[in-house]
mmCIF file of C-alpha atoms in Angstrom:
data_model
loop_
_atom_site.group_PDB
_atom_site.id
_atom_site.type_symbol
_atom_site.label_atom_id
_atom_site.label_comp_id
_atom_site.label_asym_id
_atom_site.label_seq_id
_atom_site.Cartn_x
_atom_site.Cartn_y
_atom_site.Cartn_z
ATOM 1 C CA MET C 14 0.000 0.000 0.000
ATOM 2 C CA GLY C 15 1.412 3.384 -0.990
ATOM 3 C CA PHE C 16 1.907 6.277 1.387
ATOM 4 C CA LEU C 17 -1.180 8.188 0.203
ATOM 5 C CA ARG C 18 -3.430 5.151 0.532
ATOM 6 C CA ARG C 19 -2.124 4.445 4.033
ATOM 7 C CA GLN C 20 -2.869 8.015 5.065
ATOM 8 C CA VAL C 21 -6.351 7.887 3.565
ATOM 9 C CA VAL C 22 -7.067 4.785 5.669
ATOM 10 C CA ILE C 23 -5.625 6.336 8.849
ATOM 11 C CA ALA C 24 -7.543 9.567 8.293
ATOM 12 C CA ALA C 25 -10.795 7.660 7.794
ATOM 13 C CA LEU C 26 -10.225 5.560 10.916
ATOM 14 C CA THR C 27 -9.389 8.652 12.959
ATOM 15 C CA ALA C 28 -12.453 10.523 11.722
ATOM 16 C CA ASN C 29 -14.669 7.547 12.598
ATOM 17 C CA ALA C 30 -13.137 7.352 16.081
ATOM 18 C CA ILE C 31 -13.885 11.039 16.659
ATOM 19 C CA ARG C 32 -17.379 10.832 15.191
ATOM 20 C CA PRO C 33 -18.554 7.244 14.526
ATOM 21 C CA LEU C 34 -20.697 6.515 11.497
ATOM 22 C CA PRO C 35 -24.358 6.574 12.584
ATOM 23 C CA GLY C 36 -26.948 3.903 11.955
ATOM 24 C CA PHE C 37 -27.808 0.364 13.048
ATOM 25 C CA ARG C 38 -26.474 -1.314 9.897
ATOM 26 C CA VAL C 39 -22.967 0.162 10.163
ATOM 27 C CA GLY C 40 -22.797 -0.174 13.950
ATOM 28 C CA ILE C 41 -20.480 -3.200 14.046
ATOM 29 C CA PRO C 42 -17.831 -2.000 11.537
ATOM 30 C CA SER C 43 -18.005 1.506 12.995
ATOM 31 C CA PHE C 44 -17.431 0.048 16.450
ATOM 32 C CA PHE C 45 -14.435 -2.080 15.515
ATOM 33 C CA ALA C 46 -12.730 0.719 13.607
ATOM 34 C CA GLY C 47 -13.427 3.377 16.219
ATOM 35 C CA TRP C 48 -12.660 1.158 19.224
ATOM 36 C CA LEU C 49 -9.223 0.048 18.105
ATOM 37 C CA THR C 50 -8.226 3.458 16.760
ATOM 38 C CA GLY C 51 -9.426 5.289 19.858
ATOM 39 C CA GLU C 52 -7.903 2.969 22.455
ATOM 40 C CA LEU C 53 -4.661 2.564 20.471
ATOM 41 C CA ALA C 54 -4.399 6.253 19.531
ATOM 42 C CA PRO C 55 -0.849 6.684 20.955
ATOM 43 C CA GLN C 56 0.425 3.733 18.934
ATOM 44 C CA VAL C 57 -1.372 4.846 15.761
ATOM 45 C CA LEU C 58 -0.035 8.384 16.223
ATOM 46 C CA ALA C 59 3.536 7.111 16.584
ATOM 47 C CA LEU C 60 3.225 5.022 13.419
ATOM 48 C CA THR C 61 1.655 7.905 11.501
ATOM 49 C CA VAL C 62 4.392 10.340 12.491
ATOM 50 C CA ALA C 63 7.124 7.817 11.665
ATOM 51 C CA ASP C 64 5.538 7.043 8.291
ATOM 52 C CA ALA C 65 5.192 10.732 7.418
ATOM 53 C CA ALA C 66 8.759 11.503 8.500
ATOM 54 C CA ALA C 67 10.160 8.690 6.383
ATOM 55 C CA HIS C 68 8.125 9.798 3.390
ATOM 56 C CA ALA C 69 9.101 13.459 3.800
ATOM 57 C CA THR C 70 12.785 12.597 3.569
ATOM 58 C CA GLY C 71 12.334 10.631 0.365
ATOM 59 C CA ARG C 72 12.723 11.833 -3.207
ATOM 60 C CA ARG C 73 9.042 11.771 -4.095
ATOM 61 C CA ARG C 74 6.840 13.645 -1.679
ATOM 62 C CA ASP C 75 3.091 13.499 -1.791
ATOM 63 C CA PRO C 76 1.688 16.803 -0.449
ATOM 64 C CA LEU C 77 -1.821 15.366 -0.111
ATOM 65 C CA GLY C 78 -0.559 12.364 1.816
ATOM 66 C CA LEU C 79 1.475 14.581 4.141
ATOM 67 C CA ALA C 80 -1.522 16.849 4.677
ATOM 68 C CA LEU C 81 -3.680 13.841 5.567
ATOM 69 C CA ALA C 82 -0.984 12.617 7.943
ATOM 70 C CA GLY C 83 -0.951 16.018 9.643
ATOM 71 C CA ALA C 84 -4.738 16.011 9.972
ATOM 72 C CA SER C 85 -4.688 12.461 11.345
ATOM 73 C CA ALA C 86 -1.970 13.393 13.844
ATOM 74 C CA ALA C 87 -4.093 16.280 15.102
ATOM 75 C CA GLY C 88 -7.130 14.021 15.404
ATOM 76 C CA LEU C 89 -5.194 11.319 17.206
ATOM 77 C CA ALA C 90 -3.741 13.894 19.620
ATOM 78 C CA PHE C 91 -7.323 14.989 20.328
ATOM 79 C CA LEU C 92 -8.320 11.368 21.069
ATOM 80 C CA ILE C 93 -5.344 10.962 23.416
ATOM 81 C CA ASP C 94 -6.216 14.136 25.305
ATOM 82 C CA GLN C 95 -9.851 13.034 25.514
ATOM 83 C CA ALA C 96 -8.802 9.687 27.010
ATOM 84 C CA ARG C 97 -6.463 11.365 29.508
ATOM 85 C CA ARG C 98 -9.337 13.496 30.832
ATOM 86 C CA VAL C 99 -11.287 10.367 31.793
ATOM 87 C CA GLY C 100 -9.500 10.226 35.151
ATOM 88 C CA THR C 101 -10.897 13.609 36.184
ATOM 89 C CA GLU C 102 -14.347 12.910 34.753
ATOM 90 C CA VAL C 103 -14.738 9.567 36.543
ATOM 91 C CA GLU C 104 -13.496 11.070 39.793
ATOM 92 C CA GLU C 105 -16.188 13.756 39.503
ATOM 93 C CA ALA C 106 -18.785 11.039 38.897
ATOM 94 C CA LEU C 107 -17.693 9.187 42.031
ATOM 95 C CA ALA C 108 -17.814 12.345 44.138
ATOM 96 C CA GLU C 109 -21.289 13.150 42.820
ATOM 97 C CA GLY C 110 -22.607 9.615 43.307
ATOM 98 C CA VAL C 111 -21.250 8.685 46.740
ATOM 99 C CA GLY C 112 -20.081 11.962 48.240
ATOM 100 C CA VAL C 113 -17.021 14.159 47.978
ATOM 101 C CA ASP C 114 -15.644 12.633 51.181
ATOM 102 C CA TYR C 115 -15.681 9.045 49.877
ATOM 103 C CA VAL C 116 -11.869 9.061 49.673
ATOM 104 C CA GLU C 117 -11.786 9.198 53.476
ATOM 105 C CA GLN C 118 -13.243 5.680 53.501
ATOM 106 C CA LEU C 119 -10.355 4.256 51.458
ATOM 107 C CA ASP C 120 -7.368 2.533 53.005
ATOM 108 C CA HIS C 121 -5.124 5.100 51.344
ATOM 109 C CA ALA C 122 -5.990 8.256 49.440
ATOM 110 C CA PRO C 123 -4.776 8.056 45.826
ATOM 111 C CA THR C 124 -1.539 9.909 45.113
ATOM 112 C CA PRO C 125 -0.796 11.818 41.882
ATOM 113 C CA ALA C 126 1.321 8.850 40.814
ATOM 114 C CA ASP C 127 -1.681 6.551 41.340
ATOM 115 C CA LEU C 128 -3.775 8.737 39.043
ATOM 116 C CA ALA C 129 -1.157 9.299 36.339
ATOM 117 C CA VAL C 130 -1.220 7.453 33.013
ATOM 118 C CA PRO C 131 0.991 4.310 33.316
ATOM 119 C CA TRP C 132 2.709 4.875 29.981
ATOM 120 C CA ARG C 133 5.200 2.035 30.412
ATOM 121 C CA LYS C 134 2.442 -0.546 30.749
ATOM 122 C CA LEU C 135 0.730 0.734 27.606
ATOM 123 C CA VAL C 136 3.644 0.106 25.268
ATOM 124 C CA TYR C 137 2.512 -3.508 24.769
ATOM 125 C CA PRO C 138 -1.243 -3.262 25.422
ATOM 126 C CA PHE C 139 -2.059 -6.883 24.598
ATOM 127 C CA ARG C 140 0.531 -8.321 26.968
ATOM 128 C CA MET C 141 -1.510 -8.826 30.116
ATOM 129 C CA ARG C 142 0.546 -10.626 32.740
ATOM 130 C CA ASN C 143 0.957 -9.854 36.406
ATOM 131 C CA ASP C 144 3.466 -11.745 38.529
ATOM 132 C CA GLN C 145 1.576 -10.653 41.644
ATOM 133 C CA VAL C 146 -1.451 -12.723 40.628
ATOM 134 C CA ARG C 147 -2.017 -16.469 40.281
ATOM 135 C CA VAL C 148 -5.003 -18.096 38.620
ATOM 136 C CA GLU C 149 -6.831 -21.310 39.521
ATOM 137 C CA ARG C 150 -8.352 -22.326 36.182
ATOM 138 C CA ASP C 151 -11.288 -24.354 34.901
ATOM 139 C CA ILE C 152 -13.187 -25.073 38.087
ATOM 140 C CA ALA C 153 -16.681 -26.455 37.487
ATOM 141 C CA TYR C 154 -19.558 -24.502 39.032
ATOM 142 C CA ASP C 155 -22.329 -26.434 37.238
ATOM 143 C CA ASP C 156 -22.727 -29.431 34.907
ATOM 144 C CA HIS C 157 -22.608 -27.643 31.542
ATOM 145 C CA GLY C 158 -19.131 -28.753 30.499
ATOM 146 C CA LYS C 159 -16.801 -26.019 29.238
ATOM 147 C CA ARG C 160 -19.554 -23.432 29.545
ATOM 148 C CA GLY C 161 -19.865 -24.216 33.245
ATOM 149 C CA LEU C 162 -16.259 -23.461 34.214
ATOM 150 C CA LEU C 163 -14.761 -20.559 36.126
ATOM 151 C CA ASP C 164 -11.305 -19.139 36.891
ATOM 152 C CA ILE C 165 -10.272 -17.646 40.235
ATOM 153 C CA TYR C 166 -7.703 -14.835 40.369
ATOM 154 C CA LEU C 167 -5.807 -14.665 43.659
ATOM 155 C CA PRO C 168 -2.867 -12.711 45.076
ATOM 156 C CA ALA C 169 0.321 -14.637 44.367
ATOM 157 C CA GLY C 170 1.791 -14.162 47.832
ATOM 158 C CA ARG C 171 0.121 -14.989 51.106
ATOM 159 C CA PRO C 172 -3.316 -16.609 50.631
ATOM 160 C CA PRO C 173 -6.161 -14.174 51.345
ATOM 161 C CA GLN C 174 -8.554 -14.607 54.240
ATOM 162 C CA GLY C 175 -12.029 -13.154 54.217
ATOM 163 C CA ALA C 176 -11.265 -11.076 51.110
ATOM 164 C CA PRO C 177 -13.974 -9.283 49.109
ATOM 165 C CA VAL C 178 -15.067 -11.085 45.955
ATOM 166 C CA LEU C 179 -15.566 -9.743 42.430
ATOM 167 C CA LEU C 180 -17.501 -11.783 39.840
ATOM 168 C CA GLN C 181 -16.653 -10.964 36.201
ATOM 169 C CA VAL C 182 -19.173 -11.836 33.438
ATOM 170 C CA HIS C 183 -17.860 -11.651 29.871
ATOM 171 C CA GLY C 184 -19.677 -10.108 26.927
ATOM 172 C CA GLY C 185 -20.026 -11.254 23.331
ATOM 173 C CA GLY C 186 -23.623 -10.686 22.314
ATOM 174 C CA TRP C 187 -24.828 -13.655 24.414
ATOM 175 C CA THR C 188 -23.571 -15.856 21.541
ATOM 176 C CA ILE C 189 -19.747 -15.854 21.808
ATOM 177 C CA GLY C 190 -17.020 -15.119 24.348
ATOM 178 C CA LYS C 191 -14.905 -16.803 26.998
ATOM 179 C CA LYS C 192 -13.864 -16.069 30.569
ATOM 180 C CA GLU C 193 -10.212 -15.565 29.553
ATOM 181 C CA GLU C 194 -10.995 -12.704 27.145
ATOM 182 C CA GLN C 195 -12.434 -9.827 29.164
ATOM 183 C CA GLY C 196 -12.045 -8.038 32.468
ATOM 184 C CA ILE C 197 -8.410 -9.132 32.785
ATOM 185 C CA PRO C 198 -6.866 -5.701 33.614
ATOM 186 C CA LEU C 199 -9.414 -5.099 36.384
ATOM 187 C CA MET C 200 -9.168 -8.592 37.886
ATOM 188 C CA GLN C 201 -5.373 -8.563 37.869
ATOM 189 C CA HIS C 202 -5.337 -5.119 39.464
ATOM 190 C CA LEU C 203 -7.724 -6.101 42.249
ATOM 191 C CA ALA C 204 -6.270 -9.558 42.866
ATOM 192 C CA ALA C 205 -2.826 -7.985 43.304
ATOM 193 C CA LYS C 206 -4.429 -5.843 46.037
ATOM 194 C CA GLY C 207 -5.858 -8.854 47.866
ATOM 195 C CA TRP C 208 -9.267 -9.362 46.257
ATOM 196 C CA VAL C 209 -10.561 -12.732 45.069
ATOM 197 C CA CYS C 210 -11.830 -12.387 41.491
ATOM 198 C CA VAL C 211 -13.944 -14.984 39.680
ATOM 199 C CA ALA C 212 -14.428 -15.080 35.888
ATOM 200 C CA ILE C 213 -17.072 -17.391 34.449
ATOM 201 C CA ASN C 214 -18.163 -18.986 31.218
ATOM 202 C CA TYR C 215 -21.876 -19.402 30.664
ATOM 203 C CA ARG C 216 -24.081 -21.134 28.108
ATOM 204 C CA LEU C 217 -24.434 -19.322 24.801
ATOM 205 C CA ALA C 218 -27.348 -18.612 22.485
ATOM 206 C CA PRO C 219 -28.793 -19.659 20.123
ATOM 207 C CA ARG C 220 -27.930 -23.218 21.197
ATOM 208 C CA ASP C 221 -29.131 -22.351 24.701
ATOM 209 C CA PRO C 222 -31.654 -19.515 24.418
ATOM 210 C CA PHE C 223 -32.105 -16.894 27.097
ATOM 211 C CA PRO C 224 -32.648 -17.138 30.102
ATOM 212 C CA ALA C 225 -29.932 -19.848 30.221
ATOM 213 C CA GLN C 226 -27.284 -17.117 30.468
ATOM 214 C CA VAL C 227 -28.699 -15.336 33.523
ATOM 215 C CA ILE C 228 -29.472 -18.687 35.170
ATOM 216 C CA ASP C 229 -25.786 -19.565 34.868
ATOM 217 C CA VAL C 230 -24.711 -16.235 36.347
ATOM 218 C CA LYS C 231 -27.018 -16.855 39.301
ATOM 219 C CA GLN C 232 -25.686 -20.375 39.710
ATOM 220 C CA ALA C 233 -22.154 -18.960 39.770
ATOM 221 C CA ILE C 234 -23.208 -16.576 42.546
ATOM 222 C CA ALA C 235 -24.652 -19.503 44.475
ATOM 223 C CA TRP C 236 -21.398 -21.458 43.948
ATOM 224 C CA ILE C 237 -19.376 -18.519 45.262
ATOM 225 C CA ARG C 238 -21.561 -18.318 48.356
ATOM 226 C CA GLU C 239 -20.921 -21.989 49.062
ATOM 227 C CA HIS C 240 -17.289 -22.471 48.021
ATOM 228 C CA ILE C 241 -15.316 -19.224 47.857
ATOM 229 C CA ALA C 242 -14.256 -19.329 51.516
ATOM 230 C CA ALA C 243 -11.966 -22.238 50.590
ATOM 231 C CA TYR C 244 -10.076 -19.805 48.329
ATOM 232 C CA GLY C 245 -9.896 -17.027 50.917
ATOM 233 C CA GLY C 246 -12.961 -15.079 49.781
ATOM 234 C CA ASN C 247 -15.770 -13.672 51.897
ATOM 235 C CA PRO C 248 -18.992 -15.427 50.799
ATOM 236 C CA ASP C 249 -21.089 -12.622 52.270
ATOM 237 C CA TYR C 250 -19.654 -9.922 50.001
ATOM 238 C CA ILE C 251 -19.903 -10.232 46.221
ATOM 239 C CA ALA C 252 -19.509 -7.401 43.725
ATOM 240 C CA ILE C 253 -20.402 -8.185 40.117
ATOM 241 C CA THR C 254 -19.134 -6.620 36.900
ATOM 242 C CA GLY C 255 -19.126 -7.184 33.155
ATOM 243 C CA GLY C 256 -19.431 -5.433 29.817
ATOM 244 C CA SER C 257 -21.887 -5.439 26.909
ATOM 245 C CA ALA C 258 -23.923 -8.674 27.155
ATOM 246 C CA GLY C 259 -22.067 -9.144 30.424
ATOM 247 C CA GLY C 260 -23.263 -5.715 31.521
ATOM 248 C CA HIS C 261 -26.828 -6.791 30.783
ATOM 249 C CA LEU C 262 -26.449 -10.061 32.704
ATOM 250 C CA VAL C 263 -24.722 -8.320 35.614
ATOM 251 C CA SER C 264 -27.531 -5.779 35.928
ATOM 252 C CA LEU C 265 -30.295 -8.327 35.496
ATOM 253 C CA ALA C 266 -28.822 -10.735 38.045
ATOM 254 C CA ALA C 267 -28.293 -7.899 40.526
ATOM 255 C CA LEU C 268 -31.904 -6.740 40.149
ATOM 256 C CA THR C 269 -33.572 -10.175 40.348
ATOM 257 C CA ALA C 270 -31.992 -11.814 43.391
ATOM 258 C CA GLY C 271 -34.197 -14.612 44.644
ATOM 259 C CA ASP C 272 -36.229 -14.926 41.417
ATOM 260 C CA ARG C 273 -37.008 -18.648 41.793
ATOM 261 C CA SER C 274 -38.016 -19.021 38.132
ATOM 262 C CA TRP C 275 -34.400 -18.313 37.180
ATOM 263 C CA GLN C 276 -32.912 -20.597 39.837
ATOM 264 C CA PRO C 277 -33.981 -24.103 38.734
ATOM 265 C CA GLY C 278 -32.633 -26.681 41.122
ATOM 266 C CA PHE C 279 -31.205 -24.048 43.471
ATOM 267 C CA GLU C 280 -34.356 -22.102 44.219
ATOM 268 C CA ASP C 281 -33.441 -21.373 47.842
ATOM 269 C CA ALA C 282 -29.873 -20.227 47.186
ATOM 270 C CA ASP C 283 -28.846 -16.675 48.052
ATOM 271 C CA THR C 284 -28.072 -15.022 44.700
ATOM 272 C CA SER C 285 -27.934 -11.444 45.923
ATOM 273 C CA VAL C 286 -24.920 -9.231 45.294
ATOM 274 C CA GLN C 287 -23.732 -6.230 47.263
ATOM 275 C CA CYS C 288 -23.026 -3.958 44.280
ATOM 276 C CA ALA C 289 -22.997 -4.042 40.479
ATOM 277 C CA VAL C 290 -20.596 -2.347 38.045
ATOM 278 C CA PRO C 291 -21.957 -2.821 34.494
ATOM 279 C CA HIS C 292 -20.035 -1.462 31.501
ATOM 280 C CA TYR C 293 -21.724 -0.438 28.214
ATOM 281 C CA GLY C 294 -24.635 -2.768 28.931
ATOM 282 C CA ILE C 295 -27.912 -3.443 27.146
ATOM 283 C CA TYR C 296 -30.699 -2.400 29.506
ATOM 284 C CA ASP C 297 -33.776 -2.528 27.264
ATOM 285 C CA PHE C 298 -34.597 -5.886 25.637
ATOM 286 C CA ALA C 299 -38.235 -4.956 25.110
ATOM 287 C CA GLY C 300 -37.845 -1.608 23.355
ATOM 288 C CA SER C 301 -39.843 -0.043 26.182
ATOM 289 C CA THR C 302 -37.735 3.132 26.073
ATOM 290 C CA GLY C 303 -38.782 3.799 22.498
ATOM 291 C CA ILE C 304 -35.155 4.148 21.417
ATOM 292 C CA LYS C 305 -35.016 3.202 17.733
ATOM 293 C CA SER C 306 -31.777 1.220 18.043
ATOM 294 C CA ALA C 307 -33.217 -0.778 20.956
ATOM 295 C CA ILE C 308 -36.291 -1.732 18.921
ATOM 296 C CA LEU C 309 -34.145 -2.709 15.934
ATOM 297 C CA MET C 310 -31.887 -4.800 18.169
ATOM 298 C CA ARG C 311 -34.943 -6.481 19.706
ATOM 299 C CA ASP C 312 -36.467 -7.424 16.357
ATOM 300 C CA ARG C 313 -33.344 -8.191 14.313
ATOM 301 C CA PHE C 314 -31.037 -9.794 16.851
ATOM 302 C CA LEU C 315 -32.325 -10.368 20.378
ATOM 303 C CA GLY C 316 -35.522 -12.057 19.279
ATOM 304 C CA PRO C 317 -34.191 -14.466 16.629
ATOM 305 C CA LYS C 318 -30.687 -15.052 18.020
ATOM 306 C CA VAL C 319 -30.873 -14.748 21.813
ATOM 307 C CA LEU C 320 -34.413 -15.485 23.007
ATOM 308 C CA GLY C 321 -35.487 -17.601 20.027
ATOM 309 C CA LYS C 322 -38.894 -15.947 19.817
ATOM 310 C CA ARG C 323 -40.685 -12.930 18.412
ATOM 311 C CA TRP C 324 -41.684 -9.881 20.422
ATOM 312 C CA GLU C 325 -45.256 -10.110 19.128
ATOM 313 C CA SER C 326 -45.652 -13.692 20.336
ATOM 314 C CA ASP C 327 -44.176 -13.329 23.845
ATOM 315 C CA PRO C 328 -43.594 -9.724 24.959
ATOM 316 C CA ASP C 329 -43.378 -10.812 28.611
ATOM 317 C CA ALA C 330 -40.138 -12.708 27.896
ATOM 318 C CA PHE C 331 -38.523 -9.550 26.525
ATOM 319 C CA GLU C 332 -39.794 -7.435 29.397
ATOM 320 C CA ASP C 333 -38.580 -9.938 31.992
ATOM 321 C CA ALA C 334 -35.125 -9.771 30.366
ATOM 322 C CA SER C 335 -34.977 -5.948 30.497
ATOM 323 C CA PRO C 336 -33.014 -4.609 33.492
ATOM 324 C CA ILE C 337 -34.699 -1.223 33.152
ATOM 325 C CA LEU C 338 -38.063 -2.905 33.828
ATOM 326 C CA ARG C 339 -36.792 -4.901 36.826
ATOM 327 C CA ILE C 340 -35.669 -1.994 39.017
ATOM 328 C CA THR C 341 -37.134 -1.959 42.538
ATOM 329 C CA PRO C 342 -36.374 0.016 45.698
ATOM 330 C CA ASP C 343 -34.291 -2.961 46.866
ATOM 331 C CA ALA C 344 -31.784 -2.724 44.012
ATOM 332 C CA PRO C 345 -28.162 -2.912 45.200
ATOM 333 C CA ASP C 346 -25.637 -0.112 44.747
ATOM 334 C CA PHE C 347 -24.720 0.525 41.104
ATOM 335 C CA PHE C 348 -21.749 2.061 39.329
ATOM 336 C CA VAL C 349 -22.718 2.340 35.639
ATOM 337 C CA LEU C 350 -20.147 3.193 32.951
ATOM 338 C CA HIS C 351 -20.907 3.944 29.307
ATOM 339 C CA GLY C 352 -19.226 5.609 26.345
ATOM 340 C CA SER C 353 -20.909 8.561 24.692
ATOM 341 C CA HIS C 354 -19.908 7.262 21.223
ATOM 342 C CA ASP C 355 -20.989 3.640 21.710
ATOM 343 C CA SER C 356 -22.035 2.284 18.304
ATOM 344 C CA LEU C 357 -23.449 -1.022 19.617
ATOM 345 C CA ALA C 358 -25.307 -0.022 22.789
ATOM 346 C CA HIS C 359 -26.703 3.491 22.466
ATOM 347 C CA VAL C 360 -25.822 5.681 25.411
ATOM 348 C CA ASP C 361 -29.470 6.714 25.845
ATOM 349 C CA GLN C 362 -30.185 3.236 27.245
ATOM 350 C CA ALA C 363 -27.651 3.824 30.024
ATOM 351 C CA ARG C 364 -28.944 7.336 30.706
ATOM 352 C CA LEU C 365 -32.532 6.148 31.097
ATOM 353 C CA PHE C 366 -31.477 3.128 33.167
ATOM 354 C CA VAL C 367 -29.542 5.368 35.569
ATOM 355 C CA GLU C 368 -32.359 7.898 35.681
ATOM 356 C CA LYS C 369 -34.817 5.204 36.783
ATOM 357 C CA LEU C 370 -32.342 3.694 39.254
ATOM 358 C CA ARG C 371 -31.925 7.083 40.911
ATOM 359 C CA ARG C 372 -35.663 7.597 41.013
ATOM 360 C CA VAL C 373 -36.618 4.157 42.377
ATOM 361 C CA SER C 374 -33.665 2.596 44.197
ATOM 362 C CA LYS C 375 -32.898 3.323 47.847
ATOM 363 C CA ARG C 376 -29.177 2.730 47.293
ATOM 364 C CA THR C 377 -26.393 4.789 45.749
ATOM 365 C CA VAL C 378 -26.047 5.167 41.995
ATOM 366 C CA VAL C 379 -22.868 6.376 40.286
ATOM 367 C CA TYR C 380 -22.896 7.107 36.565
ATOM 368 C CA ALA C 381 -19.802 7.859 34.496
ATOM 369 C CA GLU C 382 -20.444 8.755 30.865
ATOM 370 C CA LEU C 383 -17.129 8.789 29.039
ATOM 371 C CA PRO C 384 -16.880 11.374 26.248
ATOM 372 C CA GLY C 385 -15.700 9.878 22.990
ATOM 373 C CA ALA C 386 -15.562 6.310 24.319
ATOM 374 C CA GLN C 387 -16.691 3.410 22.165
ATOM 375 C CA HIS C 388 -17.975 0.003 23.211
ATOM 376 C CA ALA C 389 -15.459 -2.341 24.926
ATOM 377 C CA PHE C 390 -13.224 0.487 26.163
ATOM 378 C CA ASP C 391 -11.820 -1.632 29.013
ATOM 379 C CA VAL C 392 -10.858 -4.897 27.262
ATOM 380 C CA PHE C 393 -7.110 -4.250 27.083
ATOM 381 C CA PRO C 394 -4.798 -1.728 28.780
ATOM 382 C CA SER C 395 -5.112 1.778 27.331
ATOM 383 C CA ILE C 396 -5.105 5.330 28.638
ATOM 384 C CA ARG C 397 -8.852 5.224 29.150
ATOM 385 C CA SER C 398 -9.012 1.730 30.616
ATOM 386 C CA SER C 399 -6.185 2.459 33.072
ATOM 387 C CA HIS C 400 -8.227 5.337 34.485
ATOM 388 C CA ILE C 401 -11.371 3.183 34.548
ATOM 389 C CA VAL C 402 -9.674 0.279 36.346
ATOM 390 C CA ARG C 403 -8.363 2.557 39.084
ATOM 391 C CA ALA C 404 -11.690 4.363 39.430
ATOM 392 C CA ILE C 405 -13.488 1.027 39.878
ATOM 393 C CA ASP C 406 -10.772 0.077 42.369
ATOM 394 C CA ARG C 407 -11.542 3.208 44.420
ATOM 395 C CA TYR C 408 -15.287 2.626 44.177
ATOM 396 C CA LEU C 409 -15.082 -1.024 45.203
ATOM 397 C CA HIS C 410 -12.730 -0.327 48.107
ATOM 398 C CA TRP C 411 -15.044 2.470 49.277
ATOM 399 C CA HIS C 412 -17.976 0.071 49.019
ATOM 400 C CA TRP C 413 -16.166 -2.800 50.764
ATOM 401 C CA ASN C 414 -14.980 -0.601 53.631
ATOM 402 C CA THR C 415 -18.463 0.878 54.026
ATOM 403 C CA TYR C 416 -19.951 -2.630 54.043
ATOM 404 C CA ARG C 417 -17.513 -3.796 56.728
ATOM 405 C CA ARG C 418 -18.254 -0.777 58.876
ATOM 406 C CA GLU C 419 -21.997 -1.396 58.611
ATOM 407 C CA HIS C 420 -21.667 -5.108 59.416
ATOM 408 C CA THR C 421 -19.389 -4.988 62.448
#
């Protein structure tokens, strides 16, 4: 590919990351292009500058290509600055949602170094290893074969005792995905600090239509209640997190604790959680919000691929699966995160979900809307995800310390 063509591609990717292509049909390609370009903006900027510098020193210079490279560099610098501001924006969301004095409940107040961008770790963003963490893999929590396995992330040093527990639920449109693919930066970060983190597989549609997925999440919660003490976890304290389809399942499980119809064979198990941290979730299966993209998703994907039925034939099934319709005053604490430029899960779903939570729930609700962020902004280490991981760390430690104070 010649220099001009490379710069045309980079310019198009950068423009899409800044302002994604609208529309349901182009949502998936717009997401992939914008997600990777936005989260890898420092790497793309470095390659663009190096390519332009090499071309500028050659015999044949393409003014249009160099101009496009300059425009792309400016756009990528904008994306980097936007990602760097996430730390301040999420901190403001935490202060608004749980009080400006929440930092006083932490073991240690964050230092400027704690809040700075960890540039060294971002050089190789797909290399996710942490020598401070060990993983117990492929433990069965039900009888569904590979889809009924979980991994447990533990501190590598002294075994924990009575540690708080985080349950991670992967995304993938309810049809794909594995426990090893998502939530790794957050689980490694927390496990290194002494938490016990559990990542699960669950049955996938369309082979196993919904509600098989939320049943499995609830069964994993029940397994944690019964068995996690053997791994040093506190069975009385479970936080739950996940993104996309995982964000939907996290929210739905958190809002339907004790729903016996979704606990076959373990009807009396305690499936409550103490707090939920969904990322870029789907909150409206039924199209009840009237959002056009939610209705299109219901009719073109959720119905035929996930539930295996049509809205017209069984609207109750779609409504039962909608977290926004399952909110009660007894909902647990929530920390909701969503990108303003999400091409797959429109941000209006998150806004309306949070609005209803704040109106109905008796517990705290934190909402961080991340300007310029696409779907899946936390999958691998990036500027934005590093800020998000540490913000969730502060939130969860605030919540855990508050819980301990209230239960002693």
